[in-house]
PDB file of N, CA and C in Angstrom:
ATOM      1  N   MET A   1      70.714  18.599  11.141  1.00 59.00           N
ATOM      2  CA  MET A   1      71.349  19.965  10.911  1.00 59.00           C
ATOM      3  C   MET A   1      70.260  20.655  10.180  1.00 59.00           C
ATOM      4  N   PRO A   2      70.158  22.017  10.517  1.00 72.00           N
ATOM      5  CA  PRO A   2      69.069  22.728   9.980  1.00 72.00           C
ATOM      6  C   PRO A   2      69.280  23.177   8.591  1.00 72.00           C
ATOM      7  N   ALA A   3      68.240  23.224   7.566  1.00 82.00           N
ATOM      8  CA  ALA A   3      67.929  23.726   6.335  1.00 82.00           C
ATOM      9  C   ALA A   3      68.789  25.163   5.999  1.00 82.00           C
ATOM     10  N   PRO A   4      69.797  25.241   5.202  1.00 87.00           N
ATOM     11  CA  PRO A   4      70.479  26.483   4.825  1.00 87.00           C
ATOM     12  C   PRO A   4      69.415  27.568   4.491  1.00 87.00           C
ATOM     13  N   LEU A   5      69.703  28.890   4.943  1.00 93.00           N
ATOM     14  CA  LEU A   5      68.798  29.862   4.633  1.00 93.00           C
ATOM     15  C   LEU A   5      69.173  30.376   3.044  1.00 93.00           C
ATOM     16  N   THR A   6      67.909  30.482   2.456  1.00 95.00           N
ATOM     17  CA  THR A   6      68.010  30.838   0.941  1.00 95.00           C
ATOM     18  C   THR A   6      67.641  32.275   0.735  1.00 95.00           C
ATOM     19  N   PRO A   7      67.557  32.955  -0.475  1.00 96.00           N
ATOM     20  CA  PRO A   7      66.962  34.276  -0.774  1.00 96.00           C
ATOM     21  C   PRO A   7      65.554  34.149  -0.593  1.00 96.00           C
ATOM     22  N   GLU A   8      64.998  33.005  -1.017  1.00 96.00           N
ATOM     23  CA  GLU A   8      63.579  33.019  -0.948  1.00 96.00           C
ATOM     24  C   GLU A   8      63.210  32.910   0.569  1.00 96.00           C
ATOM     25  N   GLY A   9      63.692  32.232   1.379  1.00 96.00           N
ATOM     26  CA  GLY A   9      63.590  32.096   2.769  1.00 96.00           C
ATOM     27  C   GLY A   9      63.571  33.148   3.570  1.00 96.00           C
ATOM     28  N   PHE A  10      64.816  33.876   3.229  1.00 97.00           N
ATOM     29  CA  PHE A  10      65.091  35.384   3.707  1.00 97.00           C
ATOM     30  C   PHE A  10      64.067  36.324   3.583  1.00 97.00           C
ATOM     31  N   ARG A  11      63.675  36.316   2.239  1.00 97.00           N
ATOM     32  CA  ARG A  11      62.301  37.294   1.864  1.00 97.00           C
ATOM     33  C   ARG A  11      61.133  37.014   2.441  1.00 97.00           C
ATOM     34  N   ALA A  12      60.926  35.599   2.668  1.00 97.00           N
ATOM     35  CA  ALA A  12      59.623  35.196   3.159  1.00 97.00           C
ATOM     36  C   ALA A  12      59.465  35.509   4.891  1.00 97.00           C
ATOM     37  N   ASP A  13      60.969  35.526   5.268  1.00 97.00           N
ATOM     38  CA  ASP A  13      60.955  35.654   6.655  1.00 97.00           C
ATOM     39  C   ASP A  13      60.673  37.272   7.054  1.00 97.00           C
ATOM     40  N   LEU A  14      61.173  38.252   5.860  1.00 98.00           N
ATOM     41  CA  LEU A  14      60.965  39.508   6.090  1.00 98.00           C
ATOM     42  C   LEU A  14      59.422  39.957   6.056  1.00 98.00           C
ATOM     43  N   ALA A  15      59.029  39.399   5.056  1.00 98.00           N
ATOM     44  CA  ALA A  15      57.530  39.662   4.546  1.00 98.00           C
ATOM     45  C   ALA A  15      56.695  39.243   5.638  1.00 98.00           C
ATOM     46  N   GLU A  16      56.922  38.201   6.420  1.00 97.00           N
ATOM     47  CA  GLU A  16      56.119  37.815   7.576  1.00 97.00           C
ATOM     48  C   GLU A  16      56.076  39.007   8.794  1.00 97.00           C
ATOM     49  N   TYR A  17      57.115  39.526   9.028  1.00 96.00           N
ATOM     50  CA  TYR A  17      57.273  40.518   9.901  1.00 96.00           C
ATOM     51  C   TYR A  17      56.882  41.986   9.509  1.00 96.00           C
ATOM     52  N   LEU A  18      56.849  41.937   8.238  1.00 97.00           N
ATOM     53  CA  LEU A  18      56.384  43.326   7.420  1.00 97.00           C
ATOM     54  C   LEU A  18      54.860  43.363   6.917  1.00 97.00           C
ATOM     55  N   TYR A  19      54.387  42.246   7.159  1.00 96.00           N
ATOM     56  CA  TYR A  19      53.061  42.269   6.808  1.00 96.00           C
ATOM     57  C   TYR A  19      52.773  42.259   5.287  1.00 96.00           C
ATOM     58  N   LEU A  20      53.795  41.743   4.509  1.00 97.00           N
ATOM     59  CA  LEU A  20      53.803  42.121   3.083  1.00 97.00           C
ATOM     60  C   LEU A  20      54.008  40.333   2.512  1.00 97.00           C
ATOM     61  N   ARG A  21      53.597  40.442   1.052  1.00 98.00           N
ATOM     62  CA  ARG A  21      54.020  39.316   0.479  1.00 98.00           C
ATOM     63  C   ARG A  21      55.529  39.446   0.111  1.00 98.00           C
ATOM     64  N   PRO A  22      56.311  38.328   0.095  1.00 97.00           N
ATOM     65  CA  PRO A  22      57.905  38.114  -0.348  1.00 97.00           C
ATOM     66  C   PRO A  22      57.894  39.013  -1.585  1.00 97.00           C
ATOM     67  N   ASP A  23      57.281  39.006  -2.723  1.00 97.00           N
ATOM     68  CA  ASP A  23      57.866  39.975  -3.733  1.00 97.00           C
ATOM     69  C   ASP A  23      57.427  41.012  -3.534  1.00 97.00           C
ATOM     70  N   GLU A  24      56.828  41.607  -2.167  1.00 97.00           N
ATOM     71  CA  GLU A  24      56.664  43.028  -2.074  1.00 97.00           C
ATOM     72  C   GLU A  24      57.806  43.820  -1.259  1.00 97.00           C
ATOM     73  N   VAL A  25      58.658  42.916  -0.899  1.00 97.00           N
ATOM     74  CA  VAL A  25      59.859  43.420   0.036  1.00 97.00           C
ATOM     75  C   VAL A  25      60.992  43.882  -0.881  1.00 97.00           C
ATOM     76  N   ASP A  26      61.340  45.377  -0.517  1.00 98.00           N
ATOM     77  CA  ASP A  26      62.381  45.808  -1.195  1.00 98.00           C
ATOM     78  C   ASP A  26      63.581  45.706  -0.444  1.00 98.00           C
ATOM     79  N   LEU A  27      64.382  44.943  -1.122  1.00 98.00           N
ATOM     80  CA  LEU A  27      65.701  44.748  -0.706  1.00 98.00           C
ATOM     81  C   LEU A  27      66.485  45.962  -0.302  1.00 98.00           C
ATOM     82  N   ASP A  28      66.240  46.930  -0.998  1.00 98.00           N
ATOM     83  CA  ASP A  28      67.213  48.218  -0.806  1.00 98.00           C
ATOM     84  C   ASP A  28      66.718  49.138   0.314  1.00 98.00           C
ATOM     85  N   GLU A  29      65.676  48.902   0.906  1.00 98.00           N
ATOM     86  CA  GLU A  29      65.079  49.432   1.979  1.00 98.00           C
ATOM     87  C   GLU A  29      65.688  49.318   3.069  1.00 98.00           C
ATOM     88  N   ASN A  30      65.494  50.341   4.028  1.00 97.00           N
ATOM     89  CA  ASN A  30      66.307  50.502   5.200  1.00 97.00           C
ATOM     90  C   ASN A  30      65.528  49.667   6.367  1.00 97.00           C
ATOM     91  N   PRO A  31      65.862  48.537   7.096  1.00 97.00           N
ATOM     92  CA  PRO A  31      64.959  47.831   7.892  1.00 97.00           C
ATOM     93  C   PRO A  31      64.066  48.808   8.759  1.00 97.00           C
ATOM     94  N   LEU A  32      64.729  49.822   9.554  1.00 94.00           N
ATOM     95  CA  LEU A  32      64.084  50.416  10.435  1.00 94.00           C
ATOM     96  C   LEU A  32      62.695  51.359   9.623  1.00 94.00           C
ATOM     97  N   HIS A  33      63.325  51.934   8.572  1.00 96.00           N
ATOM     98  CA  HIS A  33      62.302  52.689   7.775  1.00 96.00           C
ATOM     99  C   HIS A  33      61.255  51.696   7.375  1.00 96.00           C
ATOM    100  N   ALA A  34      61.374  50.481   7.221  1.00 96.00           N
ATOM    101  CA  ALA A  34      60.286  49.547   6.646  1.00 96.00           C
ATOM    102  C   ALA A  34      59.502  49.285   7.744  1.00 96.00           C
ATOM    103  N   GLY A  35      59.936  49.363   8.831  1.00 94.00           N
ATOM    104  CA  GLY A  35      58.860  49.169   9.979  1.00 94.00           C
ATOM    105  C   GLY A  35      59.410  48.107  11.062  1.00 94.00           C
ATOM    106  N   LEU A  36      60.707  47.557  11.009  1.00 96.00           N
ATOM    107  CA  LEU A  36      60.942  46.578  11.983  1.00 96.00           C
ATOM    108  C   LEU A  36      61.517  47.393  13.119  1.00 96.00           C
ATOM    109  N   ASP A  37      61.278  46.872  14.373  1.00 95.00           N
ATOM    110  CA  ASP A  37      61.779  47.420  15.483  1.00 95.00           C
ATOM    111  C   ASP A  37      62.639  46.380  16.073  1.00 95.00           C
ATOM    112  N   SER A  38      63.398  46.652  17.394  1.00 95.00           N
ATOM    113  CA  SER A  38      64.391  45.924  17.863  1.00 95.00           C
ATOM    114  C   SER A  38      63.812  44.574  18.129  1.00 95.00           C
ATOM    115  N   LEU A  39      62.626  44.315  18.681  1.00 96.00           N
ATOM    116  CA  LEU A  39      62.222  42.817  18.979  1.00 96.00           C
ATOM    117  C   LEU A  39      62.178  42.134  17.556  1.00 96.00           C
ATOM    118  N   ARG A  40      61.498  42.663  16.629  1.00 96.00           N
ATOM    119  CA  ARG A  40      61.499  41.758  15.340  1.00 96.00           C
ATOM    120  C   ARG A  40      62.793  41.661  14.751  1.00 96.00           C
ATOM    121  N   ILE A  41      63.591  42.575  14.820  1.00 97.00           N
ATOM    122  CA  ILE A  41      65.024  42.155  14.263  1.00 97.00           C
ATOM    123  C   ILE A  41      65.662  41.162  14.981  1.00 97.00           C
ATOM    124  N   THR A  42      65.487  41.204  16.411  1.00 97.00           N
ATOM    125  CA  THR A  42      65.994  39.990  17.346  1.00 97.00           C
ATOM    126  C   THR A  42      65.332  38.800  17.024  1.00 97.00           C
ATOM    127  N   THR A  43      64.132  38.924  16.846  1.00 97.00           N
ATOM    128  CA  THR A  43      63.173  37.399  16.622  1.00 97.00           C
ATOM    129  C   THR A  43      63.909  36.847  15.136  1.00 97.00           C
ATOM    130  N   LEU A  44      64.122  37.793  14.278  1.00 97.00           N
ATOM    131  CA  LEU A  44      64.709  37.287  13.044  1.00 97.00           C
ATOM    132  C   LEU A  44      66.042  36.726  12.961  1.00 97.00           C
ATOM    133  N   MET A  45      66.625  37.518  13.840  1.00 97.00           N
ATOM    134  CA  MET A  45      68.247  37.078  14.038  1.00 97.00           C
ATOM    135  C   MET A  45      68.126  35.750  14.716  1.00 97.00           C
ATOM    136  N   GLU A  46      67.425  35.452  15.704  1.00 96.00           N
ATOM    137  CA  GLU A  46      67.493  34.294  16.221  1.00 96.00           C
ATOM    138  C   GLU A  46      67.028  33.157  15.363  1.00 96.00           C
ATOM    139  N   ARG A  47      65.730  33.443  14.548  1.00 95.00           N
ATOM    140  CA  ARG A  47      65.517  32.298  13.464  1.00 95.00           C
ATOM    141  C   ARG A  47      66.797  32.088  12.748  1.00 95.00           C
ATOM    142  N   TRP A  48      67.492  33.244  12.122  1.00 96.00           N
ATOM    143  CA  TRP A  48      68.493  33.009  11.044  1.00 96.00           C
ATOM    144  C   TRP A  48      69.579  32.430  11.972  1.00 96.00           C
ATOM    145  N   ARG A  49      69.757  32.490  13.239  1.00 95.00           N
ATOM    146  CA  ARG A  49      70.696  31.770  13.937  1.00 95.00           C
ATOM    147  C   ARG A  49      70.701  30.115  13.934  1.00 95.00           C
ATOM    148  N   ALA A  50      69.411  30.285  14.249  1.00 93.00           N
ATOM    149  CA  ALA A  50      68.928  28.772  14.134  1.00 93.00           C
ATOM    150  C   ALA A  50      69.332  27.783  12.894  1.00 93.00           C
ATOM    151  N   THR A  51      69.447  28.340  11.856  1.00 91.00           N
ATOM    152  CA  THR A  51      69.824  27.807  10.311  1.00 91.00           C
ATOM    153  C   THR A  51      71.541  27.718  10.401  1.00 91.00           C
ATOM    154  N   GLY A  52      72.167  27.971  11.582  1.00 89.00           N
ATOM    155  CA  GLY A  52      73.669  28.078  11.516  1.00 89.00           C
ATOM    156  C   GLY A  52      74.274  29.080  11.099  1.00 89.00           C
ATOM    157  N   VAL A  53      73.668  30.336  10.979  1.00 94.00           N
ATOM    158  CA  VAL A  53      74.356  31.532  10.645  1.00 94.00           C
ATOM    159  C   VAL A  53      74.810  32.518  12.040  1.00 94.00           C
ATOM    160  N   ASP A  54      75.868  32.635  12.349  1.00 93.00           N
ATOM    161  CA  ASP A  54      76.450  33.507  13.406  1.00 93.00           C
ATOM    162  C   ASP A  54      76.622  34.814  13.356  1.00 93.00           C
ATOM    163  N   ILE A  55      75.194  35.550  13.774  1.00 96.00           N
ATOM    164  CA  ILE A  55      75.260  36.830  13.492  1.00 96.00           C
ATOM    165  C   ILE A  55      74.904  37.343  14.804  1.00 96.00           C
ATOM    166  N   THR A  56      75.190  38.841  14.903  1.00 96.00           N
ATOM    167  CA  THR A  56      74.576  39.598  15.977  1.00 96.00           C
ATOM    168  C   THR A  56      73.830  40.644  15.821  1.00 96.00           C
ATOM    169  N   PHE A  57      72.957  41.071  16.675  1.00 96.00           N
ATOM    170  CA  PHE A  57      71.855  42.358  16.563  1.00 96.00           C
ATOM    171  C   PHE A  57      72.677  43.076  16.058  1.00 96.00           C
ATOM    172  N   VAL A  58      73.900  43.833  16.750  1.00 96.00           N
ATOM    173  CA  VAL A  58      74.622  44.829  16.337  1.00 96.00           C
ATOM    174  C   VAL A  58      74.984  44.706  14.859  1.00 96.00           C
ATOM    175  N   GLU A  59      75.483  43.588  14.282  1.00 97.00           N
ATOM    176  CA  GLU A  59      75.629  43.321  12.957  1.00 97.00           C
ATOM    177  C   GLU A  59      74.758  43.774  12.123  1.00 97.00           C
ATOM    178  N   LEU A  60      73.460  43.329  12.461  1.00 96.00           N
ATOM    179  CA  LEU A  60      72.431  43.493  11.595  1.00 96.00           C
ATOM    180  C   LEU A  60      72.043  45.307  11.737  1.00 96.00           C
ATOM    181  N   ALA A  61      72.134  46.015  12.799  1.00 94.00           N
ATOM    182  CA  ALA A  61      71.836  47.286  13.049  1.00 94.00           C
ATOM    183  C   ALA A  61      72.682  48.153  12.266  1.00 94.00           C
ATOM    184  N   GLU A  62      74.099  47.630  12.110  1.00 95.00           N
ATOM    185  CA  GLU A  62      74.894  48.471  11.473  1.00 95.00           C
ATOM    186  C   GLU A  62      74.576  48.659   9.951  1.00 95.00           C
ATOM    187  N   ARG A  63      73.821  47.655   9.433  1.00 97.00           N
ATOM    188  CA  ARG A  63      73.496  47.830   7.776  1.00 97.00           C
ATOM    189  C   ARG A  63      72.215  48.463   7.705  1.00 97.00           C
ATOM    190  N   THR A  64      72.228  49.074   6.535  1.00 96.00           N
ATOM    191  CA  THR A  64      71.395  50.058   6.444  1.00 96.00           C
ATOM    192  C   THR A  64      70.137  49.516   5.083  1.00 96.00           C
ATOM    193  N   SER A  65      70.629  48.243   4.668  1.00 98.00           N
ATOM    194  CA  SER A  65      69.262  47.820   4.013  1.00 98.00           C
ATOM    195  C   SER A  65      69.399  46.215   3.908  1.00 98.00           C
ATOM    196  N   PHE A  66      68.101  45.809   3.527  1.00 98.00           N
ATOM    197  CA  PHE A  66      67.970  44.368   3.585  1.00 98.00           C
ATOM    198  C   PHE A  66      68.902  43.646   2.785  1.00 98.00           C
ATOM    199  N   ALA A  67      69.354  44.252   1.605  1.00 98.00           N
ATOM    200  CA  ALA A  67      70.211  43.718   0.811  1.00 98.00           C
ATOM    201  C   ALA A  67      71.601  43.534   1.442  1.00 98.00           C
ATOM    202  N   GLN A  68      72.026  44.183   2.421  1.00 98.00           N
ATOM    203  CA  GLN A  68      73.020  44.435   2.978  1.00 98.00           C
ATOM    204  C   GLN A  68      73.130  43.210   4.226  1.00 98.00           C
ATOM    205  N   TRP A  69      71.963  43.126   4.755  1.00 98.00           N
ATOM    206  CA  TRP A  69      71.692  42.099   5.530  1.00 98.00           C
ATOM    207  C   TRP A  69      71.822  40.862   4.839  1.00 98.00           C
ATOM    208  N   TRP A  70      71.537  40.344   3.489  1.00 98.00           N
ATOM    209  CA  TRP A  70      71.567  39.286   2.851  1.00 98.00           C
ATOM    210  C   TRP A  70      73.032  38.978   2.477  1.00 98.00           C
ATOM    211  N   GLN A  71      73.623  39.995   2.219  1.00 97.00           N
ATOM    212  CA  GLN A  71      75.120  39.791   2.154  1.00 97.00           C
ATOM    213  C   GLN A  71      75.891  39.525   3.299  1.00 97.00           C
ATOM    214  N   LEU A  72      75.614  39.708   4.317  1.00 97.00           N
ATOM    215  CA  LEU A  72      76.040  39.216   5.854  1.00 97.00           C
ATOM    216  C   LEU A  72      75.736  37.792   5.931  1.00 97.00           C
ATOM    217  N   LEU A  73      74.553  37.692   5.840  1.00 97.00           N
ATOM    218  CA  LEU A  73      73.788  36.158   6.279  1.00 97.00           C
ATOM    219  C   LEU A  73      74.475  35.247   5.420  1.00 97.00           C
ATOM    220  N   SER A  74      74.511  35.633   4.050  1.00 95.00           N
ATOM    221  CA  SER A  74      74.863  34.382   2.712  1.00 95.00           C
ATOM    222  C   SER A  74      76.500  34.382   3.191  1.00 95.00           C
ATOM    223  N   ALA A  75      77.156  35.451   3.561  1.00 94.00           N
ATOM    224  CA  ALA A  75      78.671  35.256   3.801  1.00 94.00           C
ATOM    225  C   ALA A  75      78.958  34.364   4.929  1.00 94.00           C
ATOM    226  N   ARG A  76      78.110  34.458   5.897  1.00 92.00           N
ATOM    227  CA  ARG A  76      78.314  33.972   7.190  1.00 92.00           C
ATOM    228  C   ARG A  76      77.895  32.324   6.890  1.00 92.00           C
ATOM    229  N   GLN A  77      76.892  32.058   6.239  1.00 87.00           N
ATOM    230  CA  GLN A  77      76.313  31.085   5.853  1.00 87.00           C
ATOM    231  C   GLN A  77      77.344  30.064   5.397  1.00 87.00           C
ATOM    232  N   GLY A  78      78.242  30.626   4.420  1.00 69.00           N
ATOM    233  CA  GLY A  78      79.384  30.114   3.839  1.00 69.00           C
ATOM    234  C   GLY A  78      80.549  29.811   4.591  1.00 69.00           C
ATOM    235  N   ASP A  79      80.378  30.429   5.811  1.00 64.00           N
ATOM    236  CA  ASP A  79      81.578  30.175   6.926  1.00 64.00           C
ATOM    237  C   ASP A  79      81.166  29.172   7.861  1.00 64.00           C
ATOM    238  N   ALA A  80      79.893  28.925   7.833  1.00 51.00           N
ATOM    239  CA  ALA A  80      79.329  27.886   8.853  1.00 51.00           C
ATOM    240  C   ALA A  80      79.890  26.551   8.852  1.00 51.00           C
ATOM    241  N   PRO A  81      80.286  25.583   9.783  1.00 49.00           N
ATOM    242  CA  PRO A  81      80.996  24.425   9.933  1.00 49.00           C
ATOM    243  C   PRO A  81      79.891  23.363   9.026  1.00 49.00           C
TER     244      PRO A  81
END
């Protein structure tokens, strides 16, 4: 079973694709304004799905901040069998 996604891991994943350090990621920022394009969002989504979180691209795209992404991911992670 894959390791669960943690807040630290979430920040580290975002930082990797934003070319930042994890502590530089502003969770209140809009993902598109931060510089993520659809390919990077899809890649992140697949990475998180591999940890057992069932999410879709549309669900991420509907949310306007990284904090909202984390709320979705952590709620879905709790629902995982």
